[in-house]
Coordinates of C-alpha atoms in Angstrom, one line a residue:
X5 CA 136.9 111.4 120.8
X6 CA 134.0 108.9 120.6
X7 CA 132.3 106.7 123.0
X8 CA 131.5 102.8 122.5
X9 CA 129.5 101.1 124.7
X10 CA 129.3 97.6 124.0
X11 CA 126.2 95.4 125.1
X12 CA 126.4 91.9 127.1
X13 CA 126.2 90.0 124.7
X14 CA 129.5 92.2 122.7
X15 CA 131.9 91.1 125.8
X16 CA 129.8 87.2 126.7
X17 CA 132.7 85.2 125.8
X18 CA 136.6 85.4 125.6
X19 CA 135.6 84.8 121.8
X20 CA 133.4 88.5 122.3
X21 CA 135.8 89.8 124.4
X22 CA 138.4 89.0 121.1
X23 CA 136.2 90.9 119.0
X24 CA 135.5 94.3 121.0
X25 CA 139.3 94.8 121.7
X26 CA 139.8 94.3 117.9
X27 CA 137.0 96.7 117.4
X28 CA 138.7 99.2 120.1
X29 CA 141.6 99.3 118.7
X30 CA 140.6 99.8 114.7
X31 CA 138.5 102.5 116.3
X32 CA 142.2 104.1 117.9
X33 CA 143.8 103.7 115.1
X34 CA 141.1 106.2 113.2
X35 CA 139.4 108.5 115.6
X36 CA 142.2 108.2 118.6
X37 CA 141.5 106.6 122.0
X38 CA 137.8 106.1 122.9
X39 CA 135.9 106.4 125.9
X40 CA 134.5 102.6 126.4
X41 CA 131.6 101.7 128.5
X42 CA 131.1 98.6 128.6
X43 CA 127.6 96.1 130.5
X44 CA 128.1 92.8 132.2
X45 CA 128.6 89.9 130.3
X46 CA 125.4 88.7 129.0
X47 CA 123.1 86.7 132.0
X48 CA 125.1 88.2 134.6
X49 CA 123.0 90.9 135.9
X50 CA 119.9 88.4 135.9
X51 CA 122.0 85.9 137.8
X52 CA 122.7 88.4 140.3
X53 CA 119.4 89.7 140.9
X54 CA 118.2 85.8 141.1
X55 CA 120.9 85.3 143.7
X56 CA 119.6 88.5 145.9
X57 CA 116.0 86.7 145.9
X58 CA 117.0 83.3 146.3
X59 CA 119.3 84.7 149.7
X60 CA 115.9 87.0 151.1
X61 CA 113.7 83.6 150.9
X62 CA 116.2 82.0 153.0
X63 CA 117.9 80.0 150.2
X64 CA 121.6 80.9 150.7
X65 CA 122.8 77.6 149.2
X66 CA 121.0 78.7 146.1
X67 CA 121.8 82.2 146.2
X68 CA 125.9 81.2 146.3
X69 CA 125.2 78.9 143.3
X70 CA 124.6 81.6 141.4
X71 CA 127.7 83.7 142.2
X72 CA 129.5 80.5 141.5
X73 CA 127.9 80.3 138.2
X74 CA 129.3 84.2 137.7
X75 CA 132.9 83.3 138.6
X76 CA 132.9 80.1 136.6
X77 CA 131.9 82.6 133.3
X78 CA 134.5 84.9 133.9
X79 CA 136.9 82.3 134.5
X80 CA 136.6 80.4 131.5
X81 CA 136.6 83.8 129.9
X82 CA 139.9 85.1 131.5
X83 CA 141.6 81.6 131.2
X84 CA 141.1 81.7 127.5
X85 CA 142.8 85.3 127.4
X86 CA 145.2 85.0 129.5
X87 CA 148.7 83.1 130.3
X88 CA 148.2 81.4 133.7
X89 CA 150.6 84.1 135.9
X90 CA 148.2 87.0 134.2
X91 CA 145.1 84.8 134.5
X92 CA 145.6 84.1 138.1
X93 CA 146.1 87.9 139.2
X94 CA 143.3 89.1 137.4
X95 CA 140.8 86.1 139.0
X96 CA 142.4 87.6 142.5
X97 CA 141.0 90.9 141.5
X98 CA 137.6 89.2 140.8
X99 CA 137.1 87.0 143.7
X100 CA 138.2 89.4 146.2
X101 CA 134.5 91.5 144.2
X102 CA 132.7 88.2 144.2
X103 CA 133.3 87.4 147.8
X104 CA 132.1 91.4 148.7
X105 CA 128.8 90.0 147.2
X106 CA 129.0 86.9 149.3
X107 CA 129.3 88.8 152.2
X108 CA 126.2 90.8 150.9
X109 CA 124.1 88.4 150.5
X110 CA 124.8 86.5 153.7
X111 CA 123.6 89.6 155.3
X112 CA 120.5 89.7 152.9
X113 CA 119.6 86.1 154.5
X114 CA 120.2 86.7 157.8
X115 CA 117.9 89.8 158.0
X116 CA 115.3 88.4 155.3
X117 CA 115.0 91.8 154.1
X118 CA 115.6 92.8 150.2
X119 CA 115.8 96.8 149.9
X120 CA 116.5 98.3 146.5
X121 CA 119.2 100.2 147.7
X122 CA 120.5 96.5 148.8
X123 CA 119.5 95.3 145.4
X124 CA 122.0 97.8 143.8
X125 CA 124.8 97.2 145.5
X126 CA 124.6 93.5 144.2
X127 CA 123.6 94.0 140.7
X128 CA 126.5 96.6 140.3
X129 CA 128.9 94.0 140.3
X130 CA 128.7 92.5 136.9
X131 CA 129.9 95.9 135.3
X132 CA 132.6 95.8 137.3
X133 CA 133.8 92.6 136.8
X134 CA 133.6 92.4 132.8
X135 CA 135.3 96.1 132.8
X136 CA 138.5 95.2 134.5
X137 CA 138.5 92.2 132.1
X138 CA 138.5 94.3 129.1
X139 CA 141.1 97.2 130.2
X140 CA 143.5 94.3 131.7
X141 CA 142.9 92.0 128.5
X142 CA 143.6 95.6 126.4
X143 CA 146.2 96.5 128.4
X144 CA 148.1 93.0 127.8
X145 CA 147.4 93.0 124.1
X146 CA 149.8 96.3 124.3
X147 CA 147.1 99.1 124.4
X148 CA 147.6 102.3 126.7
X149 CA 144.3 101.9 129.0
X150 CA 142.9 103.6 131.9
X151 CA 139.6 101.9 134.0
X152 CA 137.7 104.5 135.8
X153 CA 134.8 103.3 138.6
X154 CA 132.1 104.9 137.0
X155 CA 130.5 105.5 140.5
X156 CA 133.3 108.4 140.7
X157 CA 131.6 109.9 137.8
X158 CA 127.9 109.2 137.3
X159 CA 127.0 110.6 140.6
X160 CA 123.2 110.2 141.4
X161 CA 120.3 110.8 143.5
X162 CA 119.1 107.8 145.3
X163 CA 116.2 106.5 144.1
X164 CA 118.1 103.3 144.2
X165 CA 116.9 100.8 140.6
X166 CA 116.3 104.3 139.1
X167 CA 118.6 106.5 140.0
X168 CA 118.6 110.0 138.6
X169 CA 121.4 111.8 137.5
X170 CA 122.6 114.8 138.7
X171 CA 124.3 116.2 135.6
X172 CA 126.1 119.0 136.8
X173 CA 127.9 116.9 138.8
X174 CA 128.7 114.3 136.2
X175 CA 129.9 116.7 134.1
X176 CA 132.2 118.8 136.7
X177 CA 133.8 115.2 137.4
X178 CA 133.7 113.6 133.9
X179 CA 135.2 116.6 131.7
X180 CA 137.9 116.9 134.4
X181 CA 138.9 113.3 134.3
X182 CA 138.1 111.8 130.6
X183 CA 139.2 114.6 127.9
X184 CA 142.7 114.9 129.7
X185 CA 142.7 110.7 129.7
X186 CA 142.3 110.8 126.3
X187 CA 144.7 113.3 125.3
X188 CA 147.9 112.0 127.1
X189 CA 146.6 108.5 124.7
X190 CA 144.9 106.9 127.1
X191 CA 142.0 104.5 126.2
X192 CA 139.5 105.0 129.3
X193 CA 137.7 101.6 130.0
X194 CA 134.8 102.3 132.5
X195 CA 131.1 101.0 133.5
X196 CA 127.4 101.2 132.1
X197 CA 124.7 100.9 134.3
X198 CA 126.1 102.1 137.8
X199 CA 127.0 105.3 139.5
X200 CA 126.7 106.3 143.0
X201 CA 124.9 108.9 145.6
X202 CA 126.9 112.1 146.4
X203 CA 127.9 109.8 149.6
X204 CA 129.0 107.0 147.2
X205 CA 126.5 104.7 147.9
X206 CA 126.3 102.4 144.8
X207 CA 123.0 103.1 142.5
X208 CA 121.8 102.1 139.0
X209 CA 120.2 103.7 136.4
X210 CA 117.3 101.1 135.6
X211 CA 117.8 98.1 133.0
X212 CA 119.2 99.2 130.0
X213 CA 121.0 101.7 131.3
X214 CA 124.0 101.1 130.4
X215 CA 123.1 103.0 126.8
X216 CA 122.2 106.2 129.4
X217 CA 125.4 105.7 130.8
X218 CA 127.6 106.3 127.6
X219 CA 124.9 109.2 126.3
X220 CA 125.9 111.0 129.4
X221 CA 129.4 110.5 129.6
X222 CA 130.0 111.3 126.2
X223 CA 128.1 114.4 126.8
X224 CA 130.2 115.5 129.6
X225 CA 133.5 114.3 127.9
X226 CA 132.5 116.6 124.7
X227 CA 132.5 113.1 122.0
X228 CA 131.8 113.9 118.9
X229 CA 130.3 110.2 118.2
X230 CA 128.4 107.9 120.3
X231 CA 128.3 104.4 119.2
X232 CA 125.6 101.7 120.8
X233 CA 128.0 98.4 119.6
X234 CA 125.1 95.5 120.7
X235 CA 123.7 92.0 118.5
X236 CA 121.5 93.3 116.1
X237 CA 122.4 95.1 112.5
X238 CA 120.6 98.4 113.6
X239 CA 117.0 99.7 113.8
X240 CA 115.0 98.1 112.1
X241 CA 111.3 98.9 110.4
X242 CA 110.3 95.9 112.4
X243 CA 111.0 93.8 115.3
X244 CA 112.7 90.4 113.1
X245 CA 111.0 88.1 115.9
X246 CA 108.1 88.9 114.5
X247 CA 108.6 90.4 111.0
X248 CA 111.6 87.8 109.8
X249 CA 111.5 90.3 106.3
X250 CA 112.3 93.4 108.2
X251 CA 114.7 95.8 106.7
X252 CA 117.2 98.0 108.4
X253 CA 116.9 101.9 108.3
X254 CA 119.9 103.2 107.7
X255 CA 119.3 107.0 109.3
X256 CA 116.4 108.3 111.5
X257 CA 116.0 111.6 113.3
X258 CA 116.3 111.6 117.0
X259 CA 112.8 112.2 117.2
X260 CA 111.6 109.0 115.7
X261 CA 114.3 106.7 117.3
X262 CA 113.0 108.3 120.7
X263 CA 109.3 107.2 119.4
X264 CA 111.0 103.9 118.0
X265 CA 112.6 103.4 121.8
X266 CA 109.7 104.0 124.1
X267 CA 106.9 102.2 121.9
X268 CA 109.2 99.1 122.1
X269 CA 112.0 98.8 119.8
X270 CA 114.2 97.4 122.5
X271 CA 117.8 97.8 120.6
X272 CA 118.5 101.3 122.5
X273 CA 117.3 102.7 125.9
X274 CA 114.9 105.4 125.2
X275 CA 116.5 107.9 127.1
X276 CA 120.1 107.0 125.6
X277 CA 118.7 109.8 123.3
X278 CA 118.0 112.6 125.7
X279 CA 121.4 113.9 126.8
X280 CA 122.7 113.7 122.9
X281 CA 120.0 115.5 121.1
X282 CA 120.7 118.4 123.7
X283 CA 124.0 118.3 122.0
X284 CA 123.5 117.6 119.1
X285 CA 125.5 114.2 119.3
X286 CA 124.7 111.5 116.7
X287 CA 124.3 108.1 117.5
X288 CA 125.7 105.0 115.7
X289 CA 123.3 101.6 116.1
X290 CA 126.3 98.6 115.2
X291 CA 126.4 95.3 115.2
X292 CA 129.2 93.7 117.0
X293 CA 129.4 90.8 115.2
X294 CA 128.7 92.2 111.9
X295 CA 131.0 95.2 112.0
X296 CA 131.0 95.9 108.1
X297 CA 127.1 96.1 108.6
X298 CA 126.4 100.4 108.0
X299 CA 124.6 100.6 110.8
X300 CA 121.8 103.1 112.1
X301 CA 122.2 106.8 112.0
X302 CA 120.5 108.5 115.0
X303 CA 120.8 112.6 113.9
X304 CA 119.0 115.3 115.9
X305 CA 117.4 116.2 112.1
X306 CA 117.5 114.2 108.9
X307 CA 120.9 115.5 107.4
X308 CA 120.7 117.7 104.4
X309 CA 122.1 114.7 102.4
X310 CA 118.9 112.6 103.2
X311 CA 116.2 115.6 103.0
X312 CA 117.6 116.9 99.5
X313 CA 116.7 113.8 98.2
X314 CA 113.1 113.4 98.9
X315 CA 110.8 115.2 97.2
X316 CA 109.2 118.6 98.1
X317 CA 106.0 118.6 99.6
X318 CA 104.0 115.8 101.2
X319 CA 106.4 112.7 101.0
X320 CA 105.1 109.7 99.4
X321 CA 103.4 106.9 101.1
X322 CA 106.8 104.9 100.7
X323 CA 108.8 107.0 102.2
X324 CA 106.6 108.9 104.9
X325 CA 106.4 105.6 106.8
X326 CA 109.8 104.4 108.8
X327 CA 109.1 101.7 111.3
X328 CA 106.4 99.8 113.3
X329 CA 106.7 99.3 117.0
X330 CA 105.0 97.3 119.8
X331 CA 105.1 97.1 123.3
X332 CA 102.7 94.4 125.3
X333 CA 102.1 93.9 128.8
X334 CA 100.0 97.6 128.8
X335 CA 97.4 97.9 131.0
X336 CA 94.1 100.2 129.9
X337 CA 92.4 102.8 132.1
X338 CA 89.1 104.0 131.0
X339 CA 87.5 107.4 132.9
X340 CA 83.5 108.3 131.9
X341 CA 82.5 111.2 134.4
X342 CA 80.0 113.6 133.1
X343 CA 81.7 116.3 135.4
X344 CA 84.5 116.5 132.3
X345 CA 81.5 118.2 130.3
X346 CA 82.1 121.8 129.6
X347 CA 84.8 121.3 132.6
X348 CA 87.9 123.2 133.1
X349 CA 91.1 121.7 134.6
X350 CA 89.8 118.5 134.6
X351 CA 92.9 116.4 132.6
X352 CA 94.9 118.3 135.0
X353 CA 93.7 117.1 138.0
X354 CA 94.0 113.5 136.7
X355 CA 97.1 113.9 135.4
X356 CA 98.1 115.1 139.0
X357 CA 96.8 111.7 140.3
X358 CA 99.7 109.5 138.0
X359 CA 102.3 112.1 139.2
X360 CA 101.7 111.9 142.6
X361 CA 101.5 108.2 142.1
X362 CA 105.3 108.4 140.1
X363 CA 103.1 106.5 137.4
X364 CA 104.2 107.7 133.2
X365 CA 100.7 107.7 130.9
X366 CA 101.7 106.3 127.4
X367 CA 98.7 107.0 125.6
X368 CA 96.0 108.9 126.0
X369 CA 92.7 109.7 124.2
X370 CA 89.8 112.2 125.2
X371 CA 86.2 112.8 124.4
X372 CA 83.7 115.1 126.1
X373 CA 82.7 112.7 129.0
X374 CA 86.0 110.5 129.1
X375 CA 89.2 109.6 128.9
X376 CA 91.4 106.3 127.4
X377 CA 94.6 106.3 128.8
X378 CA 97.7 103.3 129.0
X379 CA 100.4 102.8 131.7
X380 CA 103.2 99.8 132.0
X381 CA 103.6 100.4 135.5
X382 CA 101.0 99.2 137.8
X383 CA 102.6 99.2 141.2
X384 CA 100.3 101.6 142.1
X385 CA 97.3 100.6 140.1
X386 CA 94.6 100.0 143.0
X387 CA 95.8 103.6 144.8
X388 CA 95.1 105.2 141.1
X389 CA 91.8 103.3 140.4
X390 CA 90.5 104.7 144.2
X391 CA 91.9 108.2 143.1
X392 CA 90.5 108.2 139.7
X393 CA 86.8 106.9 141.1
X394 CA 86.6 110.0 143.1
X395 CA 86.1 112.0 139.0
X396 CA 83.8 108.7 137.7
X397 CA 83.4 105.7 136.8
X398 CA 87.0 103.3 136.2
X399 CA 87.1 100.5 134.6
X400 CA 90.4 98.6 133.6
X401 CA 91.7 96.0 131.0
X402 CA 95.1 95.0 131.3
X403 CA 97.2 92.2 129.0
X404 CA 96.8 94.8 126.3
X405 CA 99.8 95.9 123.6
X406 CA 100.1 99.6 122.1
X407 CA 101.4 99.3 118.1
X408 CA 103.2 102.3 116.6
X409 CA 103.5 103.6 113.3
X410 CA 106.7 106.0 113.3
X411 CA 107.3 108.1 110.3
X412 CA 107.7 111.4 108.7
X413 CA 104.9 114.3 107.6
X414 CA 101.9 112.5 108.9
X415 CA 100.2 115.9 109.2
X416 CA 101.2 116.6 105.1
X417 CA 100.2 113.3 104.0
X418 CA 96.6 112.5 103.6
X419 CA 95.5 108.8 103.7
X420 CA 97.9 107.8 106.2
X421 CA 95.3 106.9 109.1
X422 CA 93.0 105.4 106.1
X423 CA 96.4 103.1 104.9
X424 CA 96.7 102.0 108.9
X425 CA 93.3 101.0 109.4
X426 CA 92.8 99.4 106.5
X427 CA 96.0 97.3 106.7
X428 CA 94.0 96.2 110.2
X429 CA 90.6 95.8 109.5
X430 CA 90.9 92.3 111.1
X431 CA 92.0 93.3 114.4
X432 CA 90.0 95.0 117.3
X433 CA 91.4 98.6 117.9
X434 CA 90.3 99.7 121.4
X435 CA 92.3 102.8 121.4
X436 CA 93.7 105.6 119.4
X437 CA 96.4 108.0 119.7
X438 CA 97.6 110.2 117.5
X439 CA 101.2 112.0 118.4
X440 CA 101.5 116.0 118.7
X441 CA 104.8 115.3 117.0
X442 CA 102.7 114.5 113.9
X443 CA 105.6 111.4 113.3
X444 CA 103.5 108.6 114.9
X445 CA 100.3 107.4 115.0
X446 CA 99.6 104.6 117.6
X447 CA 96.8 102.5 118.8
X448 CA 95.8 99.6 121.5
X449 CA 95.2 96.4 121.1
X450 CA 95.2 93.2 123.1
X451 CA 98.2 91.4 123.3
X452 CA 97.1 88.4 121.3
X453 CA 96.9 90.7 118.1
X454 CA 99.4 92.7 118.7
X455 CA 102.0 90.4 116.6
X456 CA 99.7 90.3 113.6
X457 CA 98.8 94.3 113.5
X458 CA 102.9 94.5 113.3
X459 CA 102.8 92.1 110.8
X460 CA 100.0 93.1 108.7
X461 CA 101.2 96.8 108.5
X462 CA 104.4 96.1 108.0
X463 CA 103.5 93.8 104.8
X464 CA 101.2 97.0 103.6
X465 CA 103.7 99.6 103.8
X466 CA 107.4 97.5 103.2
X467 CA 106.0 94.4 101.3
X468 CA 105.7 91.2 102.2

């Protein structure tokens, strides 16, 4: 069995909805039935978080525009699938969800209060709504299909907008439900994103979830494939906004697509990768609307069909370097406190400060008497500065970009760090970072530059 989780913008139209079933079914025909997951249609989740702050400003008028805006998209969508007596059962189904959200976000005005666990419960919807159009439009086209409420199966804590899963759980409920599905023929049609307390209180698993979603679900279904169907060819050794030249890569290790992922190549969720590589599960990157495009690879290791063909040894310069990443919107925090000097336990008790702050560190850089460090998540900021200030002195600079170079053997291969700076001996470098994984190699820079350090390395080491 493998899953296929298809993006918004694979199901955004009656045209993409067309094009996955087509897909779907192909995939039937060769593999068996698959386990789909499937996002909201694309600007649907955005629309329905607008609508949840539009109705806690007191703006319920604009708040119901945009649920109207929802069911007009998925009408158009269904009436273009559908015959009229099929069309107008299915848009029952869908209103009778719609109008739950109504009743929501009445509720939402009439208190003015906006919780996260409230904020959940309306963002959930879009999943469920382009689902059920999927399995019924399968089902009519003559296809043997199951929907499952994923918020039977990805059961959560609740830390509602970034909900944890409790995998034990999932994978009691899932492997009881799915493989059994699939053997009697079924295709089993169910949700990315969502999932639900042990109570079943609706949750979500953070934006871009939706790629977590089918990671863990094929995990506790036993897949054998999981396959990320979104808009884009695959990873790429660039991001094309801003390299228009960039080439696809064909195959990484999990290792660097996890780099790849959390220094900003947004085509997969960074921890999409997690539950797979504990399996040993590869990963297909496909394009939905290129689906004779190969395609990225994700492997826990390079296959032995790759590694026999590079050379032994230190790779060359060509082939040690994979991809370049950025991320922007980073905010800096520098720490000078002579105490560090000759000073046991000292990282440690800073490092304490983020976790008890529920704040990740991206980079980080040490000398004797400080430390450079970068976070993307500054809820907390002012709390840490106070914290921090007890150790020395803090100063911050945010609006700053990290830039990452992903590749293989960066240990074996001398001149690597020599080829990087060189290719950016225009731009300012405030920090650098070099990974313990010895596969990347990443600095800081501000976010005006960060565009042209991608570009400049990426002419150095893939041509212009």
């Amino acid at each position: 069995m493998i899953v296929m989780k298809f993006g918004g913008t694979s199901v955004g139209s009656k045209v993409r909805f067309e094009q996955v079933f087509a897909l779907i079914s192909k995939a039937k025909a060769k593999e068996g039935p698959p386990l789909v997951v499937v996002s909201a249609m694309s600007g649907v989740t955005n629309a329905l978080i607008e609508a949840a702050d539009l109705a806690v400003k007191r703006n319920l008028d604009g708040a119901l525009a945009q649920i109207d805006m929802i069911r007009k998209k998925h009408i158009e969508a269904v009436q273009g699938l559908f015959s009229k007596e099929r069309a107008d059962i299915l848009l029952a189904d869908l209103n009778a969800l719609l109008n739950e959200i109504d009743s929501v976000l009445r509720g939402i005005n009439y208190l003015g209060e906006l919780s996260k666990r409230s904020i959940d419960a309306v963002s959930a919807l879009g999943e469920l709504l382009s689902s059920r159009v999927l399995a019924e439009y399968a089902e009519n086209q003559g296809l043997k299909v199951k929907w499952l409420d994923a918020r039977e199966l990805m059961i959560t804590d609740d830390n509602f907008g970034r909900a944890g899963p409790l995998f034990d759980e999932i994978g009691r409920r899932a492997s009881s439900v799915i493989p059994q599905l699939v053997r009697d023929g079924f295709t089993v049609i169910t949700q990315g994103f969502i999932g639900s307390t042990v109570d079943g209180i609706t949750t979500t698993l953070g934006r871009g979830g939706s790629d977590y979603s089918a990671s863990i679900l094929g995990v506790a279904a036993g897949a054998s494939c999981i396959e990320i169907w979104t808009d884009v060819d695959g990873m790429m050794t660039a991001d094309p906004r801003i390299v228009p030249k960039a080439q696809m890569v064909s195959h990484v290790s999990f290792q660097e697509a996890s780099e790849l992922a959390y220094f900003g190549a947004k085509v997969l969720h960074p921890l999409t990768i997690r539950p797979a590589v504990e399996k040993n599960i590869p990963v297909k990157i496909l394009n939905t609307m290129k689906p004779e495009s190969e395609g990225t690879l994700i492997q826990a290791v390079n296959p032995p069909a790759i590694d026999d063909k590079l050379p032994k040894g230190p790779l060359p310069m060509s082939q040690s370097v994979c991809a370049i990443a950025s991320k922007k919107n980073i905010t800096a925090l520098f720490i000078h406190s002579p105490r560090m000097l000759m000073a046991h336990g000292f990282l440690a008790k800073v490092f304490a400060i983020f976790d008890r702050h529920q704040t990740a560190i991206d980079l980080i850089s040490t000398s004797e008497v400080s430390i450079s460090l970068t976070i993307d998540n500054t809820t907390n900021l002012d709390a840490i500065k106070e914290d921090l200030s007890e150790f020395g002195e803090v100063s911050i600079i945010d609006q700053t970009a990290i830039v990452t170079v992903v590749g293989r053997q960066f240990r074996e291969r001398s001149g690597i760090a020599g080829e990087v700076f060189s290719a950016l001996k225009t731009v300012n470098i405030l920090v650098i970072s070099g990974g313990a994984s010895e596969i990347n190699l990443s600095f800081l820079v501000m976010n005006e530059d960060a565009d042209r350090a991608v570009k400049q390395l990426h002419d150095h080491f893939f041509g212009a």
